[in-house]
Tab-separated table of N, CA and C in Angstrom:
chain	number	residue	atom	x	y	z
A	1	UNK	N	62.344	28.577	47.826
A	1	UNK	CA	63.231	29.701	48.029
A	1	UNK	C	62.487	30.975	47.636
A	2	UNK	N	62.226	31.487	48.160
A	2	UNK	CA	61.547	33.031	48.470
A	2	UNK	C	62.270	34.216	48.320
A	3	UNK	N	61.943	35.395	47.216
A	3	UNK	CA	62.604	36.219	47.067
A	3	UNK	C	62.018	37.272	47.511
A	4	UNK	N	62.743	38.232	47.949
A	4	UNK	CA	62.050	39.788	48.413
A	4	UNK	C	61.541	40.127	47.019
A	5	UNK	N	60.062	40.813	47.278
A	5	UNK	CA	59.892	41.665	45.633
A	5	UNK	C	60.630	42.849	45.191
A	6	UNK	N	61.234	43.417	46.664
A	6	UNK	CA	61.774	45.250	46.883
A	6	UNK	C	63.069	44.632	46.184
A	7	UNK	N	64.001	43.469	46.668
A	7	UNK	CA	65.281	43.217	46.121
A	7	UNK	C	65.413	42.479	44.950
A	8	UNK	N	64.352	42.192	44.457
A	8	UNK	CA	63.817	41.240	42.797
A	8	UNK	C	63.874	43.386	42.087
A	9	UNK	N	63.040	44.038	42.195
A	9	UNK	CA	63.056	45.231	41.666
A	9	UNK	C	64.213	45.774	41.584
A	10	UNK	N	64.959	46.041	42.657
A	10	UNK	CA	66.517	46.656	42.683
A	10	UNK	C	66.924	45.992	41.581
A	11	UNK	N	67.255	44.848	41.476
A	11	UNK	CA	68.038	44.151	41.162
A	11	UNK	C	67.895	43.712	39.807
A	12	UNK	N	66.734	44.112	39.340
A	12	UNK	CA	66.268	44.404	38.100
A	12	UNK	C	66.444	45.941	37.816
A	13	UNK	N	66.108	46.719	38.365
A	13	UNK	CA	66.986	47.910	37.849
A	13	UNK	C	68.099	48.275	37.443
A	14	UNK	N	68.771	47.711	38.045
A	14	UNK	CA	70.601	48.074	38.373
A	14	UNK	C	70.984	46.997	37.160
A	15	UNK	N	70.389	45.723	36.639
A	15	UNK	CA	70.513	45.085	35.723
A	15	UNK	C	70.524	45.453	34.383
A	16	UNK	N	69.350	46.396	34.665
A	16	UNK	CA	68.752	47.542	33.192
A	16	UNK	C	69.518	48.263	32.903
A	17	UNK	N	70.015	49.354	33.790
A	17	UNK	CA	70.766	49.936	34.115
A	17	UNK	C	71.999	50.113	32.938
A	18	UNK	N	72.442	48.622	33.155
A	18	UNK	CA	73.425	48.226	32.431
A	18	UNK	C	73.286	47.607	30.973
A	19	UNK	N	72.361	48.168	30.243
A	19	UNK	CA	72.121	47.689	29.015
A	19	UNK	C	72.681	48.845	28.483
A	20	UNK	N	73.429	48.235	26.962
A	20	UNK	CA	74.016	49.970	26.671
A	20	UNK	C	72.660	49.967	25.214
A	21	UNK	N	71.554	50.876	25.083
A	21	UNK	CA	70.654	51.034	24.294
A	21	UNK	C	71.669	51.536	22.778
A	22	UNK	N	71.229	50.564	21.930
A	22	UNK	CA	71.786	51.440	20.208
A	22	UNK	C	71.040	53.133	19.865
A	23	UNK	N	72.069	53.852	19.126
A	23	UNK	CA	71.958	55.388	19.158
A	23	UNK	C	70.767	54.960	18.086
A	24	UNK	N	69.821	56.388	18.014
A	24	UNK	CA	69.386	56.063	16.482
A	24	UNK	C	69.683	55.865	15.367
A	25	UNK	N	71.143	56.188	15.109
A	25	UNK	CA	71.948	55.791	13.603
A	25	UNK	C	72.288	54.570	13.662
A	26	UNK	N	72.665	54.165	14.404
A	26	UNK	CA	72.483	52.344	14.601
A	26	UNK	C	71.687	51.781	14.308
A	27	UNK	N	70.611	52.171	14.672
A	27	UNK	CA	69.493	51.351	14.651
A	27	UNK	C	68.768	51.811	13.227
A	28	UNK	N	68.877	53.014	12.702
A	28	UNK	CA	68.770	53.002	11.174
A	28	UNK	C	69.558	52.234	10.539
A	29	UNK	N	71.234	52.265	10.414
A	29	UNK	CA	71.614	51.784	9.615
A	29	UNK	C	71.954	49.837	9.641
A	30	UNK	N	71.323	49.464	10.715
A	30	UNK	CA	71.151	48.499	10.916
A	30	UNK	C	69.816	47.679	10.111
A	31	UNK	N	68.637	48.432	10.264
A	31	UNK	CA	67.401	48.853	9.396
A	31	UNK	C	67.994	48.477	8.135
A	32	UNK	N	68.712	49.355	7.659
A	32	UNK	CA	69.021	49.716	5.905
A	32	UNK	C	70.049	48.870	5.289
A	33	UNK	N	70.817	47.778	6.574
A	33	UNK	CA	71.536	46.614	6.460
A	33	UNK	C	70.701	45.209	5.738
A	34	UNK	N	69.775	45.098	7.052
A	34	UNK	CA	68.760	43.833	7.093
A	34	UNK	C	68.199	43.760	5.352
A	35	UNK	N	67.748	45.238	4.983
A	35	UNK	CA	66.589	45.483	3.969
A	35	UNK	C	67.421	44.980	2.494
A	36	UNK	N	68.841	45.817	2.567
A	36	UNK	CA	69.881	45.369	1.805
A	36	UNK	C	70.570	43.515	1.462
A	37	UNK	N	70.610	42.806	2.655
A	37	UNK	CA	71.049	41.665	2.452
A	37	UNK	C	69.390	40.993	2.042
A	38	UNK	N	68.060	41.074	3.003
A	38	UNK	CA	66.615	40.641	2.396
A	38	UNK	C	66.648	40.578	0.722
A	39	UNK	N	67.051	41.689	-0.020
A	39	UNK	CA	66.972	42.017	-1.174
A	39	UNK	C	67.928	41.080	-2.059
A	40	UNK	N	69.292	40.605	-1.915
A	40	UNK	CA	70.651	40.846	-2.768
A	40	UNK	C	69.568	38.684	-2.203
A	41	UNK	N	69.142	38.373	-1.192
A	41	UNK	CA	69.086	36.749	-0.504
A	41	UNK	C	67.920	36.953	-1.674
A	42	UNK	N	66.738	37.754	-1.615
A	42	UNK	CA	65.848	37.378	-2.837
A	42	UNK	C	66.299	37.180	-4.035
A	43	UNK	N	67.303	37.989	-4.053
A	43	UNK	CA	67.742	37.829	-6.397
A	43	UNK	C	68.688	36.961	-6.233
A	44	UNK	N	69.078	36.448	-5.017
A	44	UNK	CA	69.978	35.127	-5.186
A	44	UNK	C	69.243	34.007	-5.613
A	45	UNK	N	67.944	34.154	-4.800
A	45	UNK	CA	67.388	32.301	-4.769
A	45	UNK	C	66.521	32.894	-6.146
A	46	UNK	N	66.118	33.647	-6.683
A	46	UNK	CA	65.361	33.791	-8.150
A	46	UNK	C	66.322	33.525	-8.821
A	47	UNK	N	67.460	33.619	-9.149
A	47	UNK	CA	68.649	32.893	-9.825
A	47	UNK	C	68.756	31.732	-9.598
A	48	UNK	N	68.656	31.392	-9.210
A	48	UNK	CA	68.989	29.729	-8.496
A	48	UNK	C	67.852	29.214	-9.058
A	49	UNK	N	66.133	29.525	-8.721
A	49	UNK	CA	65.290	29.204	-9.234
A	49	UNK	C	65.337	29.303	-10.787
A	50	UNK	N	65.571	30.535	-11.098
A	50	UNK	CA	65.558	30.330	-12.779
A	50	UNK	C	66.603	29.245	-13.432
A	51	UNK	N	67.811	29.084	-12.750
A	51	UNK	CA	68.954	28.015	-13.285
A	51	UNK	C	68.112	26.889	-13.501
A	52	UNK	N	68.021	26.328	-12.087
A	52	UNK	CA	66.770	25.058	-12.000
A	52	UNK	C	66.023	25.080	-12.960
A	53	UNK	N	65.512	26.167	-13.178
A	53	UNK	CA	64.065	25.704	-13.917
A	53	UNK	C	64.479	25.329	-15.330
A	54	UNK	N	65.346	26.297	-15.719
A	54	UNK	CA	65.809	26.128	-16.857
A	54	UNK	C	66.590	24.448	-17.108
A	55	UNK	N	67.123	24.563	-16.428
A	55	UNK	CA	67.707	23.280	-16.433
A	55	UNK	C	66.672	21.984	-16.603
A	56	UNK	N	65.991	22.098	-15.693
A	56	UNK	CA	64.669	20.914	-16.125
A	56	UNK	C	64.040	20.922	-16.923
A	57	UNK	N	63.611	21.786	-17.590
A	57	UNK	CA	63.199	22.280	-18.831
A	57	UNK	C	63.968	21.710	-19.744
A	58	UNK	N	64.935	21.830	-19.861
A	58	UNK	CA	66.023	20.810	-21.182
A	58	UNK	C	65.675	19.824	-20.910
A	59	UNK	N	66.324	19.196	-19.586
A	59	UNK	CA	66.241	18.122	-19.432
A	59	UNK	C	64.931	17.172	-19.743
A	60	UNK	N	63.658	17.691	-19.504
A	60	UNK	CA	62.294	17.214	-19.873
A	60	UNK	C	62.036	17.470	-21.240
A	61	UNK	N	62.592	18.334	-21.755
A	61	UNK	CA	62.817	18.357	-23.573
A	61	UNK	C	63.347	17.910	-24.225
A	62	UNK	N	64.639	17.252	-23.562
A	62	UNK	CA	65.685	16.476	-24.222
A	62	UNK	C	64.868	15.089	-24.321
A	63	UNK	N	64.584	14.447	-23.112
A	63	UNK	CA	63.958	13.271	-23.245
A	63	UNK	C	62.743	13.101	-23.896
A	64	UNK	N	62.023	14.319	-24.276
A	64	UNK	CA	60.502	14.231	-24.797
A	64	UNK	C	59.587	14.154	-24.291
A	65	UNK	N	59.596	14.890	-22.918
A	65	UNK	CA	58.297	14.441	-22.360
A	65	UNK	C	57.346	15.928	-22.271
């Protein structure tokens, strides 16, 4: 099945066309979203890590090893 290239182009235009592009404040504060949850997901799992660690730490002290 064989497509015209002239009606593959249209038809990719008129497709584009219809993308609605984010303003630049969108796309900043979308930016300053990502950077915000990256941050709050890092000091989550360093908590989590320090619980753990701590926790095994007794636990390997309790038993004596």
């Amino acid at each position: 099945m064989a497509m015209n290239p002239v009606k593959f182009v249209n038809e990719t235009r008129a497709e584009i066309a219809k993308v609605v592009w984010p303003t630049r404040r969108e796309v900043v504060m979308t930016t300053i979203m990502v950077f915000i949850m990256a941050a709050l997901t890092a000091i989550f799992f360093s908590l989590v890590d320090l619980v753990i660690r701590s926790g095994l730490q007794s636990v390997l002290t309790y038993f004596g090893t």
